[in-house]
Coordinates of C-alpha atoms (C1' of nucleotides) in Angstrom, one line a residue:
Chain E
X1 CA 0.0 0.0 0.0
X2 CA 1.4 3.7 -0.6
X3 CA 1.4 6.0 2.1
X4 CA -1.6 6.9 3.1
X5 CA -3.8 9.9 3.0
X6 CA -2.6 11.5 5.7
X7 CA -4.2 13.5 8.6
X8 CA -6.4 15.3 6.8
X9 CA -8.8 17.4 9.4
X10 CA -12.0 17.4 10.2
X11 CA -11.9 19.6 13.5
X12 CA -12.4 22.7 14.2
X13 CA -10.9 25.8 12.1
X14 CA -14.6 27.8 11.8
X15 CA -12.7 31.0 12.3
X16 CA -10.5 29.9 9.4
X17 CA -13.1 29.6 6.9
X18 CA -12.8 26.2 6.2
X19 CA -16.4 25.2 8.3
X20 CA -17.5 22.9 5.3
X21 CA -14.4 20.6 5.1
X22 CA -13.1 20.8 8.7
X23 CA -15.9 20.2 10.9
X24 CA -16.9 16.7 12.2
X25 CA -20.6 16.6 11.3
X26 CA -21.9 15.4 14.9
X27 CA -21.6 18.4 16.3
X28 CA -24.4 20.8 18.0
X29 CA -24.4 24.3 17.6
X30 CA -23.2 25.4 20.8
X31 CA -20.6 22.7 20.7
X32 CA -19.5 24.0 17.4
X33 CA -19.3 27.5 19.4
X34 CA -17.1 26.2 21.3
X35 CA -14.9 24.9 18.5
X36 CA -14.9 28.2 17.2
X37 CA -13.1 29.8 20.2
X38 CA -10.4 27.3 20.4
X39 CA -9.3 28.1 16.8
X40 CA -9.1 31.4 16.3
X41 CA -5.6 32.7 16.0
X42 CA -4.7 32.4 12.6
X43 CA -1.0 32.8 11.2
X44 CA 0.7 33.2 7.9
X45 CA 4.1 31.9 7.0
X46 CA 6.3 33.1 3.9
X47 CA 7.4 30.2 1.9
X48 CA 11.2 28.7 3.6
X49 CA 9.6 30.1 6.9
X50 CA 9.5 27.7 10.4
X51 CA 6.2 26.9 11.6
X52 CA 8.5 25.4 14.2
X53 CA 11.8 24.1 14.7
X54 CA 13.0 20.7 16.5
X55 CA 13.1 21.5 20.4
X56 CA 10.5 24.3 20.7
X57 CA 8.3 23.8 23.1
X58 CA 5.1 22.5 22.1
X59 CA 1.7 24.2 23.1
X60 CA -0.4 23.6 19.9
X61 CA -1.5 21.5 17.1
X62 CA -2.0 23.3 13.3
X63 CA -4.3 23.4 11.1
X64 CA -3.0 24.0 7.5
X65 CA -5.3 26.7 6.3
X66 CA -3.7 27.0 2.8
X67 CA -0.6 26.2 1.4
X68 CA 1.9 23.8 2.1
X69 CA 4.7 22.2 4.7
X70 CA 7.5 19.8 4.4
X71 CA 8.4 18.4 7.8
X72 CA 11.8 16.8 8.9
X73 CA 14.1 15.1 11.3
X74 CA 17.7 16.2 11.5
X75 CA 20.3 13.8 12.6
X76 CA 23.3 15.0 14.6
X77 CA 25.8 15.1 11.7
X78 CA 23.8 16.9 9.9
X79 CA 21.9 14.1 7.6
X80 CA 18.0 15.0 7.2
X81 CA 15.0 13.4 6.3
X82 CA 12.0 14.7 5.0
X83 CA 9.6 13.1 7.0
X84 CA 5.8 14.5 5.6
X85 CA 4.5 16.2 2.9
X86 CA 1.9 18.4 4.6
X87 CA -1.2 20.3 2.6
X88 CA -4.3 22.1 3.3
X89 CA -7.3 20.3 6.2
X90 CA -3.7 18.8 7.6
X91 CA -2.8 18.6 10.9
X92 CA 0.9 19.4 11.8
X93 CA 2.6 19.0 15.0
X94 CA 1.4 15.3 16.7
X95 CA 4.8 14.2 17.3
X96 CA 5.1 16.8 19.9
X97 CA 3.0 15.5 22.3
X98 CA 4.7 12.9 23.1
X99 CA 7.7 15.1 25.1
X100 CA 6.2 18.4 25.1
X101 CA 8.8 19.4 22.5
X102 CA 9.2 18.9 19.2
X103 CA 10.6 16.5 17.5
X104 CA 10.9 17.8 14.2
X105 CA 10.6 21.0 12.2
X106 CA 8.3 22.4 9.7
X107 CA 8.8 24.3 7.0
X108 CA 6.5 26.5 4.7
X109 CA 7.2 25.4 0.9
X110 CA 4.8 28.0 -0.2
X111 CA 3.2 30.9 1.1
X112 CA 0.9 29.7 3.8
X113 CA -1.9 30.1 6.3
X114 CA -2.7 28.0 9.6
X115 CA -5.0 28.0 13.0
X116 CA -3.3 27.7 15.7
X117 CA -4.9 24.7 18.0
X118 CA -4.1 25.3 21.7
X119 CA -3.5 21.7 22.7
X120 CA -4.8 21.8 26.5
X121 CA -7.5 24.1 25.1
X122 CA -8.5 20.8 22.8
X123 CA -7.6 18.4 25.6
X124 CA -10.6 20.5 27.6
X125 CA -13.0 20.5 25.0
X126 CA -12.3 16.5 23.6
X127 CA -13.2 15.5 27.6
X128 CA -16.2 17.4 26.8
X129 CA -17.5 16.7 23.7
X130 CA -17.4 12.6 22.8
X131 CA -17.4 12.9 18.9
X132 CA -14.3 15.6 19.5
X133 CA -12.3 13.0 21.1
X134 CA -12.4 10.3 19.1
X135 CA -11.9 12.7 16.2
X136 CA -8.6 13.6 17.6
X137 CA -7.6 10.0 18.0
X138 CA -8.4 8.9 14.8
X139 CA -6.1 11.7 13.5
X140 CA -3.4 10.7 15.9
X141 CA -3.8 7.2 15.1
X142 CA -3.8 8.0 11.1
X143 CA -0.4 9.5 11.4
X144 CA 0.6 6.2 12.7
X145 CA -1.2 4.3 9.9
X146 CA 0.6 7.1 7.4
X147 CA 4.0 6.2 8.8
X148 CA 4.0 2.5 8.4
X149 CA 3.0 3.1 4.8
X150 CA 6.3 4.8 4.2
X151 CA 7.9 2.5 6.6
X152 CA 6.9 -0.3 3.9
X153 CA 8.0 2.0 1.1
X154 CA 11.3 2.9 2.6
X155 CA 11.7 -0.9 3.7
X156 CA 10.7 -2.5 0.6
X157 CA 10.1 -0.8 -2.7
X158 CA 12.5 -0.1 -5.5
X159 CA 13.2 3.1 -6.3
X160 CA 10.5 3.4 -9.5
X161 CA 7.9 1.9 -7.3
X162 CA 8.7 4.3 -4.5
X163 CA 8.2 7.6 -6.9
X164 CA 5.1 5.9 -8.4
X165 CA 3.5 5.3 -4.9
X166 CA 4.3 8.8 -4.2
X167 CA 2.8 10.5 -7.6
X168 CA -0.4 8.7 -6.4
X169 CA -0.7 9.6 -2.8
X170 CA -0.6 13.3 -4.3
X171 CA -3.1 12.7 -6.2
X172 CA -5.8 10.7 -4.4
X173 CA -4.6 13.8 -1.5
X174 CA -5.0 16.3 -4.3
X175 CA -8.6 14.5 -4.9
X176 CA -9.3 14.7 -1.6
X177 CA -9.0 18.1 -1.4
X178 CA -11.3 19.2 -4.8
X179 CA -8.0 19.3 -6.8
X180 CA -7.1 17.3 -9.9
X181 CA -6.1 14.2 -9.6
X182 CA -3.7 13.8 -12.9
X183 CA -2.6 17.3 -13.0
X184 CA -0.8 19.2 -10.2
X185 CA 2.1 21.1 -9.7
X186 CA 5.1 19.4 -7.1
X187 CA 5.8 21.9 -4.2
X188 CA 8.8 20.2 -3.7
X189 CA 12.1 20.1 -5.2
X190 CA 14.1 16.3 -6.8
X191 CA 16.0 16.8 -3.4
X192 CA 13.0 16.8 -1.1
X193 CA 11.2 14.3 -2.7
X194 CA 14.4 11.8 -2.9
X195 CA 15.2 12.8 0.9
X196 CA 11.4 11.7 1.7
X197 CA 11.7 8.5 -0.6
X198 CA 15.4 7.5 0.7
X199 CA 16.8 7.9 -2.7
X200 CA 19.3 10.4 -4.3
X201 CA 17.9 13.6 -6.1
X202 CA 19.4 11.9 -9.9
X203 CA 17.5 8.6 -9.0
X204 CA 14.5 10.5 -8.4
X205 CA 15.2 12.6 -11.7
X206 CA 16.1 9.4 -14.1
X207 CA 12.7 7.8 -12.5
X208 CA 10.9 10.5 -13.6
X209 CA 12.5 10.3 -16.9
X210 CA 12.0 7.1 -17.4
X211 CA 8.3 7.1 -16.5
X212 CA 8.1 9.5 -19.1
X213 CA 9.3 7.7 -21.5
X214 CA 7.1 4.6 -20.3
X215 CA 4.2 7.1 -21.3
X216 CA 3.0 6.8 -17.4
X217 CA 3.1 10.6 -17.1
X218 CA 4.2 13.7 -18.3
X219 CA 6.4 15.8 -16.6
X220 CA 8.3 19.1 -16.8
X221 CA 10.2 20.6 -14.1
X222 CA 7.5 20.0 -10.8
X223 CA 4.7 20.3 -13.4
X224 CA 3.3 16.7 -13.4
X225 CA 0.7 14.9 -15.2
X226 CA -0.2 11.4 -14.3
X227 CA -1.3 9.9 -17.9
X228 CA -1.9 6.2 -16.8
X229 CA -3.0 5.2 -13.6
X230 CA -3.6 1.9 -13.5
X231 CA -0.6 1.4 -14.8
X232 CA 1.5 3.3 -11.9
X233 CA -0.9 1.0 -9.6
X234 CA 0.4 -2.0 -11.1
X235 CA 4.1 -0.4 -10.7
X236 CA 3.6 -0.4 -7.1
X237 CA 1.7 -3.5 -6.2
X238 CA 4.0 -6.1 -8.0
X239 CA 7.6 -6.3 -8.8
Chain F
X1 CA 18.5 9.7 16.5
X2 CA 18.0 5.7 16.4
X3 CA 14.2 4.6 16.8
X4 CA 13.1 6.1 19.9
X5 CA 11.9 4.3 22.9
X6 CA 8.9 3.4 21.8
X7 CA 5.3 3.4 23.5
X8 CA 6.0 1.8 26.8
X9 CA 2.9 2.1 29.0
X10 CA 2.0 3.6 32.1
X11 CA -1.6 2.9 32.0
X12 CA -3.7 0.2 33.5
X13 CA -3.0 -3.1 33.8
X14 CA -3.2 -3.1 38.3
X15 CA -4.9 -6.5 37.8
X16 CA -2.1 -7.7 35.7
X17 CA 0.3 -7.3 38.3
X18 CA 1.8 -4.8 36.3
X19 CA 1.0 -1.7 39.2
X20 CA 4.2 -0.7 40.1
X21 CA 5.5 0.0 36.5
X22 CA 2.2 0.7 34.5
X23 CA 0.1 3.2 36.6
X24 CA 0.6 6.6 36.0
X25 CA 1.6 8.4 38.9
X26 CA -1.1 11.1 39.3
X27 CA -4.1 8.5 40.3
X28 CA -6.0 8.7 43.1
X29 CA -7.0 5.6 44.9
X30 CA -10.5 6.0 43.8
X31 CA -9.5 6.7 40.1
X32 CA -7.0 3.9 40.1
X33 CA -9.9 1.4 40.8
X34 CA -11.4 2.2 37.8
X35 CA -8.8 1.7 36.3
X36 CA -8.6 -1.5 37.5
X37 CA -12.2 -2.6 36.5
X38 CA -10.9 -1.5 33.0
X39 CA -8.3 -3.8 32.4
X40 CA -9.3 -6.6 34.3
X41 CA -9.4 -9.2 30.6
X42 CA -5.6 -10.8 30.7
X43 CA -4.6 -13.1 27.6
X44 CA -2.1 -16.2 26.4
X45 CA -0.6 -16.0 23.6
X46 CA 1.6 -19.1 22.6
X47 CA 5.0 -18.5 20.1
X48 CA 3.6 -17.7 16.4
X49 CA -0.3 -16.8 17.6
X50 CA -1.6 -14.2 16.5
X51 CA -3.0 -10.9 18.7
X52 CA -4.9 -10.1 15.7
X53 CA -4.2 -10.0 12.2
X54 CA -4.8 -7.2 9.3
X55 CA -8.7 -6.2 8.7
X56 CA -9.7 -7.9 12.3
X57 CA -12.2 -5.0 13.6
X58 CA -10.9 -3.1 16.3
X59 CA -12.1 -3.2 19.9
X60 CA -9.7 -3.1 22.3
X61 CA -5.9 -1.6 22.6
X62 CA -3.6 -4.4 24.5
X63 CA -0.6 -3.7 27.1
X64 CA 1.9 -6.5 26.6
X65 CA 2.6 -8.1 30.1
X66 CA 4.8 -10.6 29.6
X67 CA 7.0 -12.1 26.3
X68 CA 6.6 -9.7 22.9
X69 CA 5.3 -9.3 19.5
X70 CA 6.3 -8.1 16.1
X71 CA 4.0 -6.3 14.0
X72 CA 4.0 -6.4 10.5
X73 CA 2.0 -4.7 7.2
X74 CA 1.5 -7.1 4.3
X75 CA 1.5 -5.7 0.5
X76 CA -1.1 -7.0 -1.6
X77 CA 2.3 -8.8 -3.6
X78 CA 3.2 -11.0 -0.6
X79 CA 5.8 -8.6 0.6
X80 CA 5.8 -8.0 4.2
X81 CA 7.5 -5.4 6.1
X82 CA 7.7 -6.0 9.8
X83 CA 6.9 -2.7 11.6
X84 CA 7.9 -2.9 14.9
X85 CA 9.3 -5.6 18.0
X86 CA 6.9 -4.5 21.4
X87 CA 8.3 -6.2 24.4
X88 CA 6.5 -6.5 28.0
X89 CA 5.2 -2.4 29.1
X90 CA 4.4 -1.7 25.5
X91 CA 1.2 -0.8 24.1
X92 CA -0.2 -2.0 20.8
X93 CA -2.9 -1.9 18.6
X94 CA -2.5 2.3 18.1
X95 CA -2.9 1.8 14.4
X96 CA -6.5 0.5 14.7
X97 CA -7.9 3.6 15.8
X98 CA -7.5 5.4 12.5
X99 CA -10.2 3.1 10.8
X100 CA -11.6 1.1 13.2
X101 CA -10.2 -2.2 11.5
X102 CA -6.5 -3.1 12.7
X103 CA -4.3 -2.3 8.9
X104 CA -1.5 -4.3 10.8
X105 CA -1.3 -8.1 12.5
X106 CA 0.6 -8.8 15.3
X107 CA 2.9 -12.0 16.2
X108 CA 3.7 -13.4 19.5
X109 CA 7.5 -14.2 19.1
X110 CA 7.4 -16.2 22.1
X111 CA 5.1 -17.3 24.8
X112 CA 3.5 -13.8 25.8
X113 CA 0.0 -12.3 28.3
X114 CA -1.9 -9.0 27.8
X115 CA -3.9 -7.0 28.9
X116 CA -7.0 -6.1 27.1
X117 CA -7.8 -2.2 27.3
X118 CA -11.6 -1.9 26.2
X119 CA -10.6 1.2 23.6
X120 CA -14.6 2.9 24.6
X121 CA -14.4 2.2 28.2
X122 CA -10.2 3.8 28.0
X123 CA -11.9 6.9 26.4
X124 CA -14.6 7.6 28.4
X125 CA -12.0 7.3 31.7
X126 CA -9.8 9.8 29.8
X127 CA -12.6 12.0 29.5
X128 CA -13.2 12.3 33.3
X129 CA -9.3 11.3 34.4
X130 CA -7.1 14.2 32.4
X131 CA -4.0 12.6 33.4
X132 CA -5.0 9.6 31.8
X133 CA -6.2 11.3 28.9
X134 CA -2.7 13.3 28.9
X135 CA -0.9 10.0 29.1
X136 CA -3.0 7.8 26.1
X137 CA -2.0 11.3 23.8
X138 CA 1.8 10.9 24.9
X139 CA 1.4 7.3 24.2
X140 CA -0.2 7.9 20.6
X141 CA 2.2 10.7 20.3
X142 CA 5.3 8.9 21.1
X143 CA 4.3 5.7 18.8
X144 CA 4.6 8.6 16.1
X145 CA 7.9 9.5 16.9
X146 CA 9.5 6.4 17.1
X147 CA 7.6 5.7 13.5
X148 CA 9.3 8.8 12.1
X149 CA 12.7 7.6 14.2
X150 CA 12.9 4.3 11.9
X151 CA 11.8 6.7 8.5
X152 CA 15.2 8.7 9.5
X153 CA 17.0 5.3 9.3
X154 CA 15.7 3.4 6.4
X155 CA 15.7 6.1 4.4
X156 CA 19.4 7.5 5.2
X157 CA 21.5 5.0 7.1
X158 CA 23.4 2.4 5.8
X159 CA 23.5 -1.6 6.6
X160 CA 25.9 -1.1 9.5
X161 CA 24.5 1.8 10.9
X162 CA 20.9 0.6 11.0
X163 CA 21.7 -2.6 12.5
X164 CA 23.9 -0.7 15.0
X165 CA 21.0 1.4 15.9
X166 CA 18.6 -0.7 16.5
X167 CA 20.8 -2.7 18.9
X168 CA 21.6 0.4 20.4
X169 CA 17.1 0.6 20.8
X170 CA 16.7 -3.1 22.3
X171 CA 19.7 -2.3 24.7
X172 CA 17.8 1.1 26.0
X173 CA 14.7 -0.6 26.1
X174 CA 15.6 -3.4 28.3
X175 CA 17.3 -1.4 30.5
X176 CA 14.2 0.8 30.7
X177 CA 12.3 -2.8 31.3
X178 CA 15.4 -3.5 34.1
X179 CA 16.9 -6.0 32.0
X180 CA 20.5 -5.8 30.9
X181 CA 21.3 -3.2 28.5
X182 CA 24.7 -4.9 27.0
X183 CA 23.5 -8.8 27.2
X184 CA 20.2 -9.8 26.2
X185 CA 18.8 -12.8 23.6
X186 CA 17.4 -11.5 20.5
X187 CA 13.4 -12.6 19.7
X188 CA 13.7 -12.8 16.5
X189 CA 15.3 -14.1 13.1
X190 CA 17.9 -12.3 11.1
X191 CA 15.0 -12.5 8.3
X192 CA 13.1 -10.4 10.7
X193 CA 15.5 -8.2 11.7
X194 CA 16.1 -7.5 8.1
X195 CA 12.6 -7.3 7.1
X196 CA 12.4 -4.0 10.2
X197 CA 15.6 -2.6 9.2
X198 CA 15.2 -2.5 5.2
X199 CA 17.5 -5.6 4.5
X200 CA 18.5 -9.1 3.2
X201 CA 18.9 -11.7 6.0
X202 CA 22.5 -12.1 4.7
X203 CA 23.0 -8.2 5.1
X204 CA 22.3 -8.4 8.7
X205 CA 24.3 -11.4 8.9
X206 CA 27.2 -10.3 7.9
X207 CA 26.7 -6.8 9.4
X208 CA 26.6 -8.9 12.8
X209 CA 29.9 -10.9 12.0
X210 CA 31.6 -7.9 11.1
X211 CA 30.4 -6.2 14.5
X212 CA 32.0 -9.0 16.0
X213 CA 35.3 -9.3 13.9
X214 CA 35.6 -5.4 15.5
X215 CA 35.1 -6.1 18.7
X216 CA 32.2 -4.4 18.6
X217 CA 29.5 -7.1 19.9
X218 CA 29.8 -11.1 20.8
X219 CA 27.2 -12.7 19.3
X220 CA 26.3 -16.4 18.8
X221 CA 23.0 -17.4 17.3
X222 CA 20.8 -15.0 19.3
X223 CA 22.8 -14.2 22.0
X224 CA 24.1 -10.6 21.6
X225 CA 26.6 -8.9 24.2
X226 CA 27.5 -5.5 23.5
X227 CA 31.1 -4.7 23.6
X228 CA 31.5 -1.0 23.1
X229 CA 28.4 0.9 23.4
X230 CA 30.0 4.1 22.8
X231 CA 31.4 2.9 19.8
X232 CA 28.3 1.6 18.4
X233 CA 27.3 4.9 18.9
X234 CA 29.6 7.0 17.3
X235 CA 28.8 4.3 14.6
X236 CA 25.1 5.4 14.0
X237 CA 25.9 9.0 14.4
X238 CA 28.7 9.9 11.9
X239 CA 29.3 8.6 8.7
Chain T
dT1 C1' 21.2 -39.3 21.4
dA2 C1' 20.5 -39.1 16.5
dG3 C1' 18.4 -37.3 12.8
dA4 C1' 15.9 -33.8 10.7
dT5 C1' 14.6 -29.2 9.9
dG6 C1' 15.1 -24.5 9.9
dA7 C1' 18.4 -20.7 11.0
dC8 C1' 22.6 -18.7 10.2
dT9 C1' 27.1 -17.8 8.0
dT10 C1' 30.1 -17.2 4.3
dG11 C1' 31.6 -16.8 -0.5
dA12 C1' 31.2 -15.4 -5.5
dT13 C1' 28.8 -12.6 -8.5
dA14 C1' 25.0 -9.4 -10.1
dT15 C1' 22.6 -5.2 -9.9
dA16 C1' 20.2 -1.1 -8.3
dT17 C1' 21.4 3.0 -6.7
dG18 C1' 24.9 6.3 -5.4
dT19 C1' 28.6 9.4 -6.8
dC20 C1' 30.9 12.7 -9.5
dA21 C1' 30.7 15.8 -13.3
dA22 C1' 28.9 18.5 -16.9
dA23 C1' 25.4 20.5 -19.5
dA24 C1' 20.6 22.2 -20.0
dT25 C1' 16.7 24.3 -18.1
dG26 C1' 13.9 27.4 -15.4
dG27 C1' 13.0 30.9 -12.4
dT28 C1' 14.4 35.3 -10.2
dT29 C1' 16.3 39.9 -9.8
dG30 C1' 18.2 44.1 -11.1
Chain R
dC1 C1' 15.5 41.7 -21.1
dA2 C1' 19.8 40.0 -19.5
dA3 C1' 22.5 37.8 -16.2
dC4 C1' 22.6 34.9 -12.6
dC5 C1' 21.6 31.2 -9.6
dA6 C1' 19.4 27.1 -8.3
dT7 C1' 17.3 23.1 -10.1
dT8 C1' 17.1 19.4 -13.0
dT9 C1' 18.7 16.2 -16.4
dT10 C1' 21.9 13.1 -18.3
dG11 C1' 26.1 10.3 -18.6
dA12 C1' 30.0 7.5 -17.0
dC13 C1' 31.6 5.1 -13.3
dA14 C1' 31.8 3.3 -8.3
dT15 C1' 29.9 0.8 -4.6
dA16 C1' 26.7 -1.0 -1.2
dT17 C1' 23.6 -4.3 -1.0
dA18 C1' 21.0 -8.1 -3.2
dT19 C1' 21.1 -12.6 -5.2
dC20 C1' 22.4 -17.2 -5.6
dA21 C1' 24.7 -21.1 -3.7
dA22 C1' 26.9 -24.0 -0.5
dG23 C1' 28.0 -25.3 3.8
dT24 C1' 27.7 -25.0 9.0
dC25 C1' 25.3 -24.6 13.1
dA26 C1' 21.4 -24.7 16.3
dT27 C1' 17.1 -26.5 18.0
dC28 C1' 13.4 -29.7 18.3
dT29 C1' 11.5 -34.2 18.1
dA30 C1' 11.4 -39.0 18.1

DNA sequence: TAGATGACTTGATATATGTCAAAATGGTTG
DNA sequence: CAACCATTTTGACATATATCAAGTCATCTA
């Protein structure tokens, strides 16, 4: 399996315009009322800008409003890995929970908007609200699902079936999300995609190239149009 | 960073004679009774049974007692990637949440009890107990990290340094546990160990034999005694 | 205890991906 | 628009790990 749509929200984020897609539906009004006072700080972020850098002390969860983030672990001698892909009804920032810190940075890779989710403010209201609570532990629990996709990717795929599972987790994400699903532009560069995929920016390049060539898509530069699905399915699942 | 300590639990599990290294420490007396009522279902396992398996619907999260599992993800193609080794204090079952079907299965490697933890009844005690509530976050949270710990190494460590890290994570987690941290018997096969860490059985093999030709680690069959931790070390962190 | 079976080690060779280098392309800024 | 810089592509070559193949060693059962 490819790695998996990811935490894509349903909570909160009235005050951020995004009511229709971001709301679980069980809600009351006056429960969603008090949805809309936990999210109402919104912030924008240039693109290259930190949402928040490894070690920061953690006091909310994120909403991606609009735009984009690319998260990632940095080792002590300096290695990184890209660790997520982030877009818009994401959550960002799970993984600092778990010490009160974070554990990893994000980085805008476009212009971008989010609502700020005070975390105890959320704990408070999840006690409170049922449907809330298990909402938030599906998403916590999806990030874990998400993880063991790439874990299985990174553990297990050739580099051509790596780049073809992740063409079509963008695009059933980009479907998700009203967008096209065979026509998108990449927010990332050859380096950040091979450093998410384990592979070397030139290996990500030639696969590209090559898929090209197969007539499996068309691509130039990070403008990328997926011209045979079925066929990229069949890239990943056998081999 | 090597694979974090990964979810070891501090919930629960009284009537699995587990109190003293399970319960968080905020209860009070008539909190940690209901507690107790919650995880009152213990379990057998025998070598090779199965916890549950992949599409089994999910009920109930289970805090390993005794003995341990692997998890692994199967691809529609037969491959399997083996996701993670939980040994006696863990938790497991997070990834059920998400769906509420289990997208993993889960192995007794040896003779091994649980304790079942009713996923409803945990929630609605983390909606009146906060410091429970805070704790099965942490847990969640912390099952992330360690996820995004092992993404770091398949995707940019080599043979040697991913089998010296995750030697480096069974020696920190048994000493956590009060076991040994430089002499313990592995649990599972070199095929399993290479299945986790990305590689051929004959990778890890050799990887271990040259460990040993260094000085590094004695090891015969499954009985691993490590040598020179701070060498191992400096092994995963530069290169 | 012997025999059988599966696990592990080791060697020789193949191959996918990495590395190094250069050229082409695209986007950005004055 | 021109010049510049970063990104991407492509090629030639190097290398880490996989693959294939014996052979040895452990563990379990009879």
């Amino acid at each position: 399996m490819p790695p998996n749509t990811s935490t894509d929200l349903k909570i909160a984020c009235s005050n951020c315009n995004l009511r229709e897609i971001c709301l679980p539906v069980e809600l009351t009004e006056s429960e969603m009322h008090r949805l809309e006072d936990l999210s109402n700080n919104k912030r924008s972020y240039m693109s290259g800008g930190y949402l928040y850098r490894t070690g920061d002390r953690f006091r909310s969860l994120h909403a991606i409003r609009s735009g984009s983030f690319k998260t990632r672990v940095l080792h002590e001698d300096g290695r990184e890995q890209v660790t997520g892909f982030l877009m818009a009804g994401e959550i960002i920032g799970l993984d600092a929970i778990s010490t009160d810190f974070h554990t990893c940075e994000a980085v805008a890779m476009e212009d971008s908007e989010v609502c700020e989710l005070p975390f105890t403010k959320l704990e408070e209201l999840s006690r409170e609200i049922p449907s809330l609570q298990r909402h938030l532990h599906k998403i916590m629990s999806r990030e874990i699902v998400r993880d063991q996709g790439i874990m299985l990717l990174l553990g297990s795929m050739r580099a051509e079936e790596r780049l073809a599972a992740f063409l079509l987790n963008l695009s059933q994400r980009n479907a998700t999300h009203g967008m096209s699903a065979t026509q998108f532009k990449l927010r990332m560069s050859r380096l950040e995609i091979g450093s998410y995929l384990g592979l070397k920016l030139e290996t990500v390049s030639r696969a590209f190239s090559h898929f090209q060539d197969d007539g499996l898509i068309q691509v130039k530069a990070r403008a990328v149009e997926l011209l045979d699905l079925p066929r990229l399915r069949t890239l990943v699942g056998k081999s």
